Coordinates of C-alpha atoms in Angstrom, one line a residue:
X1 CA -27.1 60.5 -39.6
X2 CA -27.0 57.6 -42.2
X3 CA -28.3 59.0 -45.5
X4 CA -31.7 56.8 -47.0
X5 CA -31.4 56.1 -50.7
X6 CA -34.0 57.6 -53.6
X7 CA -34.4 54.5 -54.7
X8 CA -34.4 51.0 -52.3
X9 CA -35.4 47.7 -54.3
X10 CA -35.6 44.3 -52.6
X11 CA -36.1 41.2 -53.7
X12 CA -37.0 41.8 -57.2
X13 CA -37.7 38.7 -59.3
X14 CA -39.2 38.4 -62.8
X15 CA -40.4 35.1 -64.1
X16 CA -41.7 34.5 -67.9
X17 CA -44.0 31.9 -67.4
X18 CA -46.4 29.8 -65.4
X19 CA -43.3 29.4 -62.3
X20 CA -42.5 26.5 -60.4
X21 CA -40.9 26.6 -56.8
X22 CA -37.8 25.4 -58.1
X23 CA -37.7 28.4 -60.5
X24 CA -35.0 30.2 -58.5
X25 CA -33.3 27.3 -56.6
X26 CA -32.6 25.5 -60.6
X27 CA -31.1 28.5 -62.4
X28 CA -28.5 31.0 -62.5
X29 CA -24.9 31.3 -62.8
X30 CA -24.1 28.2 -60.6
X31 CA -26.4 26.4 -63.6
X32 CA -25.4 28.7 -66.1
X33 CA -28.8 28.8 -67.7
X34 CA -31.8 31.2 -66.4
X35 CA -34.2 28.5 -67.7
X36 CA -35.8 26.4 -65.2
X37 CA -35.2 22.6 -66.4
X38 CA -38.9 21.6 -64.1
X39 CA -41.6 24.1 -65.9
X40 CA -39.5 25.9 -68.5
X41 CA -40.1 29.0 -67.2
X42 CA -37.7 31.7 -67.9
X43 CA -36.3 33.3 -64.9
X44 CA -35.1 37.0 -66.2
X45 CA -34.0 38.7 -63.1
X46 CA -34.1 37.0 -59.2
X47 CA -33.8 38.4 -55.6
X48 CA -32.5 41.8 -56.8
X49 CA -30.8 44.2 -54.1
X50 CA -30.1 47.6 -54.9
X51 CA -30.4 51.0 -53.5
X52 CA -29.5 54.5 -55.3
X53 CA -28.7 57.3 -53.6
X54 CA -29.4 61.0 -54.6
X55 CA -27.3 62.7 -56.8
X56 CA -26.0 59.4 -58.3
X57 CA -25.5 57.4 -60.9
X58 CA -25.1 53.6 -60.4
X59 CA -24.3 51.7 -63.2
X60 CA -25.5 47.8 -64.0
X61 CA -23.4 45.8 -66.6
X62 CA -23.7 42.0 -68.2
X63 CA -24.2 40.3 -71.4
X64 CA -27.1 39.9 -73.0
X65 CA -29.3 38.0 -71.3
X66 CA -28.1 39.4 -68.1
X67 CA -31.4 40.8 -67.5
X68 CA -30.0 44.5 -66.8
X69 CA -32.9 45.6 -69.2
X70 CA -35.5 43.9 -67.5
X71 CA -34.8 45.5 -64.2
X72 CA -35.3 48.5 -65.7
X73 CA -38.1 47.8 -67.7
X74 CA -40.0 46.2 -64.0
X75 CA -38.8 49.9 -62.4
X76 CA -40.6 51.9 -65.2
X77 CA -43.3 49.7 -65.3
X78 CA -43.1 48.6 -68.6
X79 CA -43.7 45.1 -66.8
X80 CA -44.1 44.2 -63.7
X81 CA -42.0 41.9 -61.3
X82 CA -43.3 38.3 -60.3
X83 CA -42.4 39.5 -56.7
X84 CA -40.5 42.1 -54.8
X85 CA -40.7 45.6 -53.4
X86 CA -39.2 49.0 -55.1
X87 CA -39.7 52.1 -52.8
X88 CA -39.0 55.8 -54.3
X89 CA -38.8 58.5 -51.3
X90 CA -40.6 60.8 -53.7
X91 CA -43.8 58.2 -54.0
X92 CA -45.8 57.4 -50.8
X93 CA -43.2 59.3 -48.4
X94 CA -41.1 55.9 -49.6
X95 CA -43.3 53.9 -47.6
X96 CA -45.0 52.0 -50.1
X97 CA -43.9 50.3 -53.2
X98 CA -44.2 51.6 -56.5
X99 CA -45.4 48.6 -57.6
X100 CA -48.8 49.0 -55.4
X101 CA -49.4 52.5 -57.1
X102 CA -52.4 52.7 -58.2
X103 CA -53.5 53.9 -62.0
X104 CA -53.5 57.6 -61.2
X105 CA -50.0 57.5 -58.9
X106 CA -48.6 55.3 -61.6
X107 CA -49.3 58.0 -64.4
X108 CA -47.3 60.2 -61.9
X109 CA -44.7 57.7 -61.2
X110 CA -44.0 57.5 -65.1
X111 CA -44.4 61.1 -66.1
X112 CA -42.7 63.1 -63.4
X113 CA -41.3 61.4 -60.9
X114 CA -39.1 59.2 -63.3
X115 CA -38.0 59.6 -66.4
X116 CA -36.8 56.4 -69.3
X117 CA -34.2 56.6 -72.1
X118 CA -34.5 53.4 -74.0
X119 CA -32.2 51.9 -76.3
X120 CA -34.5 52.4 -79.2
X121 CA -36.0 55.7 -79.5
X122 CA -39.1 54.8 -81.0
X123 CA -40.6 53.1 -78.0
X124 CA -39.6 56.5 -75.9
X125 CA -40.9 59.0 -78.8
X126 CA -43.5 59.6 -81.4
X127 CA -41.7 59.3 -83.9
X128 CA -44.8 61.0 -86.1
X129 CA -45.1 64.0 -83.3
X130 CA -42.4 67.0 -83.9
X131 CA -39.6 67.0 -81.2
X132 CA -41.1 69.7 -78.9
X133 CA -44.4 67.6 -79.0
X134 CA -42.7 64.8 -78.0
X135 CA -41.7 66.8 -74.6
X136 CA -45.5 68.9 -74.4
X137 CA -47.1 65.4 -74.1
X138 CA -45.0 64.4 -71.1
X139 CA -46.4 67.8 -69.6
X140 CA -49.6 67.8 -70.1
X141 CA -49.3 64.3 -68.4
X142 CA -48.7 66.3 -65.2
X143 CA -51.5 68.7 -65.8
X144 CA -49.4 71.7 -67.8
X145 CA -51.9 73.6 -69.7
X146 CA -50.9 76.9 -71.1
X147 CA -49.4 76.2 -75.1
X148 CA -46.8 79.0 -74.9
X149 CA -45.5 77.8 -71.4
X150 CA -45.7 74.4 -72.6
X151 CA -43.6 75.5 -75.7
X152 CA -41.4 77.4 -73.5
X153 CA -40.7 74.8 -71.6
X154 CA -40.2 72.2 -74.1
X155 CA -37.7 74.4 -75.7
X156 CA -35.6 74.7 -72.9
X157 CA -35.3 70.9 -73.0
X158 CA -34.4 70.6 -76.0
X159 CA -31.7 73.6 -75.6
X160 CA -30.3 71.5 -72.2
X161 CA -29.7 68.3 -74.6
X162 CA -28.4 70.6 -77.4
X163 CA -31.2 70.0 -80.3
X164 CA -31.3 73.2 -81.9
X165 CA -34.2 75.0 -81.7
X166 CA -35.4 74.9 -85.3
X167 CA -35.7 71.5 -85.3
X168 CA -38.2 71.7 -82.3
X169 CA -41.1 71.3 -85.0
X170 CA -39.7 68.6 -87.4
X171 CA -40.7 65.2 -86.8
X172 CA -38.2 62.9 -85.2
X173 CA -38.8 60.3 -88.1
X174 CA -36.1 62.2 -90.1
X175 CA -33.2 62.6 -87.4
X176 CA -30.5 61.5 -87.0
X177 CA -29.9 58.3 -84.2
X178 CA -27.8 60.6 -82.1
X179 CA -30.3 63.3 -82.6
X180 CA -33.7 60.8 -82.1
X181 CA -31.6 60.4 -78.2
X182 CA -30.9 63.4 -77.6
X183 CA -34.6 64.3 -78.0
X184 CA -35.6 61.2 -76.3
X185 CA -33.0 62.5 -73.1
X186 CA -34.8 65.8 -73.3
X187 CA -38.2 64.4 -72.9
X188 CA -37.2 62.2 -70.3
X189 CA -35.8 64.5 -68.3
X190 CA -38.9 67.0 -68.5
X191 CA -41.1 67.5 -65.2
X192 CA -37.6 67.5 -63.5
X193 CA -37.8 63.6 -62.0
X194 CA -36.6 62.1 -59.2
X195 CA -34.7 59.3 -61.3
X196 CA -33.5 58.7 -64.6
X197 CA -33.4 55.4 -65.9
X198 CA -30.7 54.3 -69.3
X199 CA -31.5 51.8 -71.4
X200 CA -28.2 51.0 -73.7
X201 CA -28.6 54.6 -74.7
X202 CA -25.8 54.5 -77.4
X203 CA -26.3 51.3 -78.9
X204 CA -26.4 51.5 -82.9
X205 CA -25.3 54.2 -82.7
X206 CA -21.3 55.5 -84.5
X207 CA -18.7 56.3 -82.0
X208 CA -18.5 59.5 -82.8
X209 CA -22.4 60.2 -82.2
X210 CA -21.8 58.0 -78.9
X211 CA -19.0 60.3 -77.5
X212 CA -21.3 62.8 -77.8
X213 CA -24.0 61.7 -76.6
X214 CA -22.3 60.0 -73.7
X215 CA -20.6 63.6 -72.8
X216 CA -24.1 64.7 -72.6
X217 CA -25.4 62.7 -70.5
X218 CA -22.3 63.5 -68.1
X219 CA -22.4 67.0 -68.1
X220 CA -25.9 67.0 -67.2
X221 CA -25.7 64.8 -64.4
X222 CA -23.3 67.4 -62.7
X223 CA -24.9 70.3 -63.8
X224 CA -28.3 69.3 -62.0
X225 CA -27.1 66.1 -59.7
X226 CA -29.1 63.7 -61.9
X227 CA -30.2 60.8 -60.1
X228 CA -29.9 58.2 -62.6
X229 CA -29.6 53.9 -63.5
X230 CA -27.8 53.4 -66.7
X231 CA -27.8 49.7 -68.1
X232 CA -24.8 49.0 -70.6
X233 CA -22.9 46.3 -71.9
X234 CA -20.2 48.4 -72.8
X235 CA -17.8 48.8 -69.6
X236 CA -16.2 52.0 -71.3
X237 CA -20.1 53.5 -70.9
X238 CA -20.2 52.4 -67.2
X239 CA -16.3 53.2 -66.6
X240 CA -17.9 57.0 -67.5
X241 CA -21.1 57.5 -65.7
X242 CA -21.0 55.4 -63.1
X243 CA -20.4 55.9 -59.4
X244 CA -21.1 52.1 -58.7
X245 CA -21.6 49.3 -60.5
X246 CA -23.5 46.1 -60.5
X247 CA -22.5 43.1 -62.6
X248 CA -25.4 40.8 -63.7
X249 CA -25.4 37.3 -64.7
X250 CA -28.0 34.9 -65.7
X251 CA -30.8 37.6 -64.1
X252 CA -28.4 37.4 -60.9
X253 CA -26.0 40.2 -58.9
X254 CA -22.4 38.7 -59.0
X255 CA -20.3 41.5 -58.3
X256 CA -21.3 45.0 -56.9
X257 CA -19.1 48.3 -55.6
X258 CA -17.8 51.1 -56.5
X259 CA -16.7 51.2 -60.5
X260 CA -13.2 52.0 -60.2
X261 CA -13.1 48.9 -57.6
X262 CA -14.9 46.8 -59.6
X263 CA -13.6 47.4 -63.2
X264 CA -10.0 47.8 -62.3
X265 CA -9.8 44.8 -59.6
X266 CA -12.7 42.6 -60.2
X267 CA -13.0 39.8 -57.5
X268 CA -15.3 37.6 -59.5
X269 CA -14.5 35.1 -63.0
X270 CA -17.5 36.4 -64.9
X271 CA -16.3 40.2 -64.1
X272 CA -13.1 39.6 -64.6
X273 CA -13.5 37.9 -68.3
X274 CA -15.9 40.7 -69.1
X275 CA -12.8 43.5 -68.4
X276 CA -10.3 41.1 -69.9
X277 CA -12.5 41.2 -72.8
X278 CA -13.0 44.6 -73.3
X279 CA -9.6 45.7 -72.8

């Protein structure tokens, strides 16, 4: 029996600005600009493919400007695409697109069913709520009610992502980068969802905080079979986490398999100049 992925997204395309049909046909890596030289649009991501399965982690790399975070940002919802279809088998039986969830189902799509990690903490936390409100608000957004549960609960988080405990009611504001993620991780993966999706989680942050927080993230996903997207620049991050890998270009797929495959014999120029470069 052929396993169905957790996640199945086809076609998706995000266009800033008022679009022209030449939007798609004009850009790219064969034109090496995303921007469309008829209306000036902006064409961040185009006929994306992708499928995750459960239990794993795939992995999408590129420059900046790649538009790895904007495929992320369309799946969370933080914007939505110009066209395409995204299909969760947790949402709708995985029969309709997340992207036709209504306001109610979307406040479930975004509060249990998936969780974010963004680069920056402050858009995933309050910075001005303590670190175990930060994860109560996420639970009440499912319906959680009792305060000591809710404590409880939130404390258990925080202990999973190793914040200690006293600092579950000082204000995020005054921690440490490392320490703002690993808070941000803890809320994000409260209400136990289907998918977790990783914005350039270490970014700006000191290698020695990002080997930490990196081997974290790791030893979470195999202790509870995270599902999970994690969008890097950093090859070293994806080399890690990743099962398989996508390579973006220009808002276009260029090179896609598993991540030993791809990062040790890369088929295609851009892939190969990014591991040339790193190594």
């Amino acid at each position: 029996m052929v396993e169905e992925p957790l996640l199945r997204v086809r076609g998706l395309t995000k266009v800033h600005g008022r679009g022209c049909p030449e939007c798609l046909s004009l850009t790219g890596p064969a034109f090496d600009t995303n921007a469309c030289p008829r209306c000036h649009s902006i064409v961040a991501c185009a006929e994306i493919d992708l499928d995750v399965y459960d239990g794993e982690v795939l992995g999408v790399v590129g420059e900046s400007g790649s538009g790895k975070s904007t495929v992320l940002q369309c799946l969370f919802m933080d914007m939505y695409p110009t066209s395409g279809e995204a299909f969760l088998s947790t949402f709708a039986g995985g029969s309709r697109s997340i992207w036709k969830a209504n306001m109610r189902e979307l406040r479930s799509l975004r509060s249990q069913l998936m969780g974010m990690v963004y680069q920056n903490p402050r858009d995933g936390l309050d910075l001005m709520v303590t670190a175990g409100g930060n994860i109560v608000e996420r639970l009440r957004a499912v319906d959680w009610r009792n305060v000591e549960q809710m404590r409880d609960k939130a404390g258990d988080y925080l202990r999973r992502t190793e914040v200690p405990l006293d600092r579950m009611d000082h204000l995020p504001a005054y921690f440490s980068g490392g320490m703002q993620q690993r808070v941000q991780i803890a809320k994000a993966l409260a209400n136990n969802p289907s998918l977790v999706l990783l914005d350039e989680l270490t970014t700006g942050l000191d290698v020695s905080v990002q080997a930490g927080v990196l081997d974290l993230v790791r030893d979470i996903q195999r202790q509870y079979g995270l599902s999970a997207i994690i969008v890097s620049h950093d090859l070293s991050v994806i080399r890690l986490l990743a099962d398989r890998t996508i390579v973006m270009k220009m808002g276009r797929i260029v090179e896609q398999g598993i991540t030993d495959q791809v990062l040790e014999d890369p088929q295609q120029p851009y892939t190969q100049l990014l591991v040339s470069s790193a190594a």
